[in-house]
Amino acid sequence: MIRRYSAFPSESLIAYLEAMMRRPERLTVLARFAGPVLFIIGEKDQVVPLEQSLKQSHLARVTQVELLPAAGHMGMLEEPEAGTVRIRKFLNFITTI
């Protein structure tokens, strides 16, 4: 996976990281949102620890939490098939509520 994304210009990566560091906290948006929220969490995430993600998942009114055991912070790239299965499961779930 590293080779796949190594062609990004350094300037773009630096700008991305700086933007992420400066972004404001948005937990109130999650707490106020009335709709269902899907959390797909990589168990090996070193950017946002599992415990922190689980705490955030309790802020939303209706939440479905799905864990990707082999994924880190980029589960959609690390386990794309497993992520797709979980998204489909969530879509089936929200059609029943």
PDB file of N, CA, C and O in Angstrom, residues 22-67:
ATOM      1  N   ARG A  22      -4.908  21.657  12.323  1.00  0.00           N
ATOM      2  CA  ARG A  22      -5.573  22.923  12.616  1.00  0.00           C
ATOM      3  C   ARG A  22      -7.094  22.840  12.630  1.00  0.00           C
ATOM      4  O   ARG A  22      -7.758  23.809  13.001  1.00  0.00           O
ATOM      5  N   ARG A  23      -7.632  21.718  12.217  1.00  0.00           N
ATOM      6  CA  ARG A  23      -9.091  21.657  12.110  1.00  0.00           C
ATOM      7  C   ARG A  23      -9.735  21.727  13.493  1.00  0.00           C
ATOM      8  O   ARG A  23      -9.212  21.171  14.465  1.00  0.00           O
ATOM      9  N   PRO A  24     -10.864  22.410  13.576  1.00  0.00           N
ATOM     10  CA  PRO A  24     -11.544  22.528  14.873  1.00  0.00           C
ATOM     11  C   PRO A  24     -12.238  21.221  15.253  1.00  0.00           C
ATOM     12  O   PRO A  24     -12.576  20.406  14.403  1.00  0.00           O
ATOM     13  N   GLU A  25     -12.458  21.064  16.532  1.00  0.00           N
ATOM     14  CA  GLU A  25     -13.184  19.893  17.031  1.00  0.00           C
ATOM     15  C   GLU A  25     -14.638  19.980  16.583  1.00  0.00           C
ATOM     16  O   GLU A  25     -15.240  21.051  16.623  1.00  0.00           O
ATOM     17  N   ARG A  26     -15.210  18.868  16.181  1.00  0.00           N
ATOM     18  CA  ARG A  26     -16.589  18.844  15.689  1.00  0.00           C
ATOM     19  C   ARG A  26     -17.451  17.815  16.423  1.00  0.00           C
ATOM     20  O   ARG A  26     -18.447  17.343  15.886  1.00  0.00           O
ATOM     21  N   LEU A  27     -17.100  17.497  17.642  1.00  0.00           N
ATOM     22  CA  LEU A  27     -17.864  16.503  18.386  1.00  0.00           C
ATOM     23  C   LEU A  27     -19.292  16.966  18.657  1.00  0.00           C
ATOM     24  O   LEU A  27     -20.201  16.145  18.743  1.00  0.00           O
ATOM     25  N   THR A  28     -19.513  18.265  18.747  1.00  0.00           N
ATOM     26  CA  THR A  28     -20.879  18.756  18.972  1.00  0.00           C
ATOM     27  C   THR A  28     -21.773  18.460  17.772  1.00  0.00           C
ATOM     28  O   THR A  28     -22.964  18.222  17.939  1.00  0.00           O
ATOM     29  N   VAL A  29     -21.204  18.471  16.580  1.00  0.00           N
ATOM     30  CA  VAL A  29     -21.975  18.133  15.377  1.00  0.00           C
ATOM     31  C   VAL A  29     -22.463  16.693  15.477  1.00  0.00           C
ATOM     32  O   VAL A  29     -23.630  16.393  15.210  1.00  0.00           O
ATOM     33  N   LEU A  30     -21.593  15.820  15.895  1.00  0.00           N
ATOM     34  CA  LEU A  30     -21.956  14.412  16.055  1.00  0.00           C
ATOM     35  C   LEU A  30     -23.028  14.251  17.130  1.00  0.00           C
ATOM     36  O   LEU A  30     -24.002  13.514  16.940  1.00  0.00           O
ATOM     37  N   ALA A  31     -22.882  14.947  18.227  1.00  0.00           N
ATOM     38  CA  ALA A  31     -23.851  14.841  19.324  1.00  0.00           C
ATOM     39  C   ALA A  31     -25.224  15.388  18.938  1.00  0.00           C
ATOM     40  O   ALA A  31     -26.247  14.892  19.411  1.00  0.00           O
ATOM     41  N   ARG A  32     -25.262  16.384  18.073  1.00  0.00           N
ATOM     42  CA  ARG A  32     -26.532  16.998  17.673  1.00  0.00           C
ATOM     43  C   ARG A  32     -27.207  16.292  16.499  1.00  0.00           C
ATOM     44  O   ARG A  32     -28.385  16.510  16.245  1.00  0.00           O
ATOM     45  N   PHE A  33     -26.466  15.487  15.781  1.00  0.00           N
ATOM     46  CA  PHE A  33     -27.000  14.839  14.586  1.00  0.00           C
ATOM     47  C   PHE A  33     -28.063  13.814  14.972  1.00  0.00           C
ATOM     48  O   PHE A  33     -27.837  12.962  15.821  1.00  0.00           O
ATOM     49  N   ALA A  34     -29.219  13.895  14.359  1.00  0.00           N
ATOM     50  CA  ALA A  34     -30.333  13.021  14.719  1.00  0.00           C
ATOM     51  C   ALA A  34     -30.362  11.708  13.934  1.00  0.00           C
ATOM     52  O   ALA A  34     -31.059  10.785  14.299  1.00  0.00           O
ATOM     53  N   GLY A  35     -29.606  11.636  12.867  1.00  0.00           N
ATOM     54  CA  GLY A  35     -29.629  10.440  12.023  1.00  0.00           C
ATOM     55  C   GLY A  35     -28.680   9.361  12.507  1.00  0.00           C
ATOM     56  O   GLY A  35     -27.893   9.562  13.432  1.00  0.00           O
ATOM     57  N   PRO A  36     -28.731   8.209  11.864  1.00  0.00           N
ATOM     58  CA  PRO A  36     -27.827   7.106  12.232  1.00  0.00           C
ATOM     59  C   PRO A  36     -26.406   7.376  11.738  1.00  0.00           C
ATOM     60  O   PRO A  36     -26.205   8.005  10.698  1.00  0.00           O
ATOM     61  N   VAL A  37     -25.446   6.901  12.513  1.00  0.00           N
ATOM     62  CA  VAL A  37     -24.025   7.105  12.206  1.00  0.00           C
ATOM     63  C   VAL A  37     -23.315   5.755  12.228  1.00  0.00           C
ATOM     64  O   VAL A  37     -23.503   4.961  13.148  1.00  0.00           O
ATOM     65  N   LEU A  38     -22.502   5.522  11.225  1.00  0.00           N
ATOM     66  CA  LEU A  38     -21.688   4.314  11.148  1.00  0.00           C
ATOM     67  C   LEU A  38     -20.250   4.657  11.507  1.00  0.00           C
ATOM     68  O   LEU A  38     -19.658   5.570  10.938  1.00  0.00           O
ATOM     69  N   PHE A  39     -19.706   3.926  12.455  1.00  0.00           N
ATOM     70  CA  PHE A  39     -18.291   4.022  12.794  1.00  0.00           C
ATOM     71  C   PHE A  39     -17.622   2.745  12.306  1.00  0.00           C
ATOM     72  O   PHE A  39     -17.968   1.651  12.757  1.00  0.00           O
ATOM     73  N   ILE A  40     -16.701   2.876  11.376  1.00  0.00           N
ATOM     74  CA  ILE A  40     -15.868   1.747  10.971  1.00  0.00           C
ATOM     75  C   ILE A  40     -14.496   2.038  11.553  1.00  0.00           C
ATOM     76  O   ILE A  40     -13.830   2.994  11.156  1.00  0.00           O
ATOM     77  N   ILE A  41     -14.096   1.222  12.507  1.00  0.00           N
ATOM     78  CA  ILE A  41     -12.907   1.498  13.304  1.00  0.00           C
ATOM     79  C   ILE A  41     -11.861   0.418  13.055  1.00  0.00           C
ATOM     80  O   ILE A  41     -12.145  -0.773  13.187  1.00  0.00           O
ATOM     81  N   GLY A  42     -10.657   0.862  12.723  1.00  0.00           N
ATOM     82  CA  GLY A  42      -9.537  -0.064  12.602  1.00  0.00           C
ATOM     83  C   GLY A  42      -8.973  -0.351  13.982  1.00  0.00           C
ATOM     84  O   GLY A  42      -8.604   0.573  14.705  1.00  0.00           O
ATOM     85  N   GLU A  43      -8.932  -1.607  14.351  1.00  0.00           N
ATOM     86  CA  GLU A  43      -8.448  -1.962  15.689  1.00  0.00           C
ATOM     87  C   GLU A  43      -6.975  -1.622  15.897  1.00  0.00           C
ATOM     88  O   GLU A  43      -6.527  -1.469  17.022  1.00  0.00           O
ATOM     89  N   LYS A  44      -6.219  -1.486  14.820  1.00  0.00           N
ATOM     90  CA  LYS A  44      -4.795  -1.173  14.921  1.00  0.00           C
ATOM     91  C   LYS A  44      -4.513   0.304  14.630  1.00  0.00           C
ATOM     92  O   LYS A  44      -3.372   0.679  14.368  1.00  0.00           O
ATOM     93  N   ASP A  45      -5.545   1.136  14.693  1.00  0.00           N
ATOM     94  CA  ASP A  45      -5.410   2.566  14.415  1.00  0.00           C
ATOM     95  C   ASP A  45      -4.490   3.202  15.452  1.00  0.00           C
ATOM     96  O   ASP A  45      -4.752   3.127  16.647  1.00  0.00           O
ATOM     97  N   GLN A  46      -3.422   3.822  14.990  1.00  0.00           N
ATOM     98  CA  GLN A  46      -2.498   4.514  15.888  1.00  0.00           C
ATOM     99  C   GLN A  46      -2.709   6.020  15.861  1.00  0.00           C
ATOM    100  O   GLN A  46      -2.079   6.748  16.611  1.00  0.00           O
ATOM    101  N   VAL A  47      -3.613   6.486  14.995  1.00  0.00           N
ATOM    102  CA  VAL A  47      -3.921   7.912  14.924  1.00  0.00           C
ATOM    103  C   VAL A  47      -5.047   8.246  15.905  1.00  0.00           C
ATOM    104  O   VAL A  47      -4.955   9.190  16.683  1.00  0.00           O
ATOM    105  N   VAL A  48      -6.118   7.468  15.846  1.00  0.00           N
ATOM    106  CA  VAL A  48      -7.243   7.617  16.770  1.00  0.00           C
ATOM    107  C   VAL A  48      -7.383   6.279  17.492  1.00  0.00           C
ATOM    108  O   VAL A  48      -7.858   5.303  16.920  1.00  0.00           O
ATOM    109  N   PRO A  49      -6.968   6.220  18.749  1.00  0.00           N
ATOM    110  CA  PRO A  49      -7.034   4.955  19.492  1.00  0.00           C
ATOM    111  C   PRO A  49      -8.457   4.409  19.582  1.00  0.00           C
ATOM    112  O   PRO A  49      -9.433   5.168  19.595  1.00  0.00           O
ATOM    113  N   LEU A  50      -8.573   3.098  19.633  1.00  0.00           N
ATOM    114  CA  LEU A  50      -9.861   2.410  19.702  1.00  0.00           C
ATOM    115  C   LEU A  50     -10.733   2.970  20.817  1.00  0.00           C
ATOM    116  O   LEU A  50     -11.910   3.246  20.612  1.00  0.00           O
ATOM    117  N   GLU A  51     -10.165   3.168  21.972  1.00  0.00           N
ATOM    118  CA  GLU A  51     -10.941   3.677  23.118  1.00  0.00           C
ATOM    119  C   GLU A  51     -11.557   5.038  22.808  1.00  0.00           C
ATOM    120  O   GLU A  51     -12.716   5.299  23.126  1.00  0.00           O
ATOM    121  N   GLN A  52     -10.813   5.904  22.153  1.00  0.00           N
ATOM    122  CA  GLN A  52     -11.325   7.229  21.798  1.00  0.00           C
ATOM    123  C   GLN A  52     -12.451   7.121  20.772  1.00  0.00           C
ATOM    124  O   GLN A  52     -13.473   7.803  20.882  1.00  0.00           O
ATOM    125  N   SER A  53     -12.289   6.263  19.783  1.00  0.00           N
ATOM    126  CA  SER A  53     -13.344   6.071  18.781  1.00  0.00           C
ATOM    127  C   SER A  53     -14.611   5.537  19.425  1.00  0.00           C
ATOM    128  O   SER A  53     -15.720   5.964  19.093  1.00  0.00           O
ATOM    129  N   LEU A  54     -14.463   4.608  20.343  1.00  0.00           N
ATOM    130  CA  LEU A  54     -15.641   4.043  21.018  1.00  0.00           C
ATOM    131  C   LEU A  54     -16.342   5.090  21.867  1.00  0.00           C
ATOM    132  O   LEU A  54     -17.576   5.144  21.904  1.00  0.00           O
ATOM    133  N   LYS A  55     -15.593   5.958  22.526  1.00  0.00           N
ATOM    134  CA  LYS A  55     -16.204   7.051  23.298  1.00  0.00           C
ATOM    135  C   LYS A  55     -16.990   7.977  22.377  1.00  0.00           C
ATOM    136  O   LYS A  55     -18.099   8.390  22.693  1.00  0.00           O
ATOM    137  N   GLN A  56     -16.418   8.305  21.228  1.00  0.00           N
ATOM    138  CA  GLN A  56     -17.094   9.186  20.277  1.00  0.00           C
ATOM    139  C   GLN A  56     -18.357   8.537  19.735  1.00  0.00           C
ATOM    140  O   GLN A  56     -19.346   9.220  19.472  1.00  0.00           O
ATOM    141  N   SER A  57     -18.338   7.230  19.590  1.00  0.00           N
ATOM    142  CA  SER A  57     -19.509   6.542  19.034  1.00  0.00           C
ATOM    143  C   SER A  57     -20.725   6.680  19.945  1.00  0.00           C
ATOM    144  O   SER A  57     -21.852   6.568  19.478  1.00  0.00           O
ATOM    145  N   HIS A  58     -20.513   6.961  21.206  1.00  0.00           N
ATOM    146  CA  HIS A  58     -21.630   7.112  22.139  1.00  0.00           C
ATOM    147  C   HIS A  58     -22.253   8.506  22.080  1.00  0.00           C
ATOM    148  O   HIS A  58     -23.285   8.743  22.699  1.00  0.00           O
ATOM    149  N   LEU A  59     -21.648   9.414  21.334  1.00  0.00           N
ATOM    150  CA  LEU A  59     -22.192  10.764  21.232  1.00  0.00           C
ATOM    151  C   LEU A  59     -23.419  10.822  20.335  1.00  0.00           C
ATOM    152  O   LEU A  59     -24.325  11.623  20.565  1.00  0.00           O
ATOM    153  N   ALA A  60     -23.444  10.014  19.310  1.00  0.00           N
ATOM    154  CA  ALA A  60     -24.567  10.026  18.372  1.00  0.00           C
ATOM    155  C   ALA A  60     -25.762   9.294  18.968  1.00  0.00           C
ATOM    156  O   ALA A  60     -25.614   8.410  19.806  1.00  0.00           O
ATOM    157  N   ARG A  61     -26.928   9.654  18.503  1.00  0.00           N
ATOM    158  CA  ARG A  61     -28.161   9.039  19.039  1.00  0.00           C
ATOM    159  C   ARG A  61     -28.337   7.613  18.568  1.00  0.00           C
ATOM    160  O   ARG A  61     -28.768   6.747  19.319  1.00  0.00           O
ATOM    161  N   VAL A  62     -28.083   7.365  17.296  1.00  0.00           N
ATOM    162  CA  VAL A  62     -28.201   6.023  16.723  1.00  0.00           C
ATOM    163  C   VAL A  62     -26.860   5.693  16.076  1.00  0.00           C
ATOM    164  O   VAL A  62     -26.427   6.371  15.149  1.00  0.00           O
ATOM    165  N   THR A  63     -26.202   4.685  16.594  1.00  0.00           N
ATOM    166  CA  THR A  63     -24.856   4.355  16.134  1.00  0.00           C
ATOM    167  C   THR A  63     -24.733   2.868  15.861  1.00  0.00           C
ATOM    168  O   THR A  63     -25.277   2.046  16.587  1.00  0.00           O
ATOM    169  N   GLN A  64     -24.000   2.577  14.810  1.00  0.00           N
ATOM    170  CA  GLN A  64     -23.575   1.202  14.567  1.00  0.00           C
ATOM    171  C   GLN A  64     -22.049   1.238  14.521  1.00  0.00           C
ATOM    172  O   GLN A  64     -21.463   2.041  13.796  1.00  0.00           O
ATOM    173  N   VAL A  65     -21.408   0.381  15.290  1.00  0.00           N
ATOM    174  CA  VAL A  65     -19.954   0.318  15.355  1.00  0.00           C
ATOM    175  C   VAL A  65     -19.497  -0.981  14.711  1.00  0.00           C
ATOM    176  O   VAL A  65     -19.990  -2.060  15.056  1.00  0.00           O
ATOM    177  N   GLU A  66     -18.578  -0.855  13.782  1.00  0.00           N
ATOM    178  CA  GLU A  66     -17.999  -2.013  13.108  1.00  0.00           C
ATOM    179  C   GLU A  66     -16.481  -1.937  13.244  1.00  0.00           C
ATOM    180  O   GLU A  66     -15.889  -0.884  13.018  1.00  0.00           O
ATOM    181  N   LEU A  67     -15.874  -3.035  13.630  1.00  0.00           N
ATOM    182  CA  LEU A  67     -14.429  -3.093  13.801  1.00  0.00           C
ATOM    183  C   LEU A  67     -13.779  -3.836  12.644  1.00  0.00           C
ATOM    184  O   LEU A  67     -14.293  -4.861  12.187  1.00  0.00           O
TER     185      LEU A  67
END
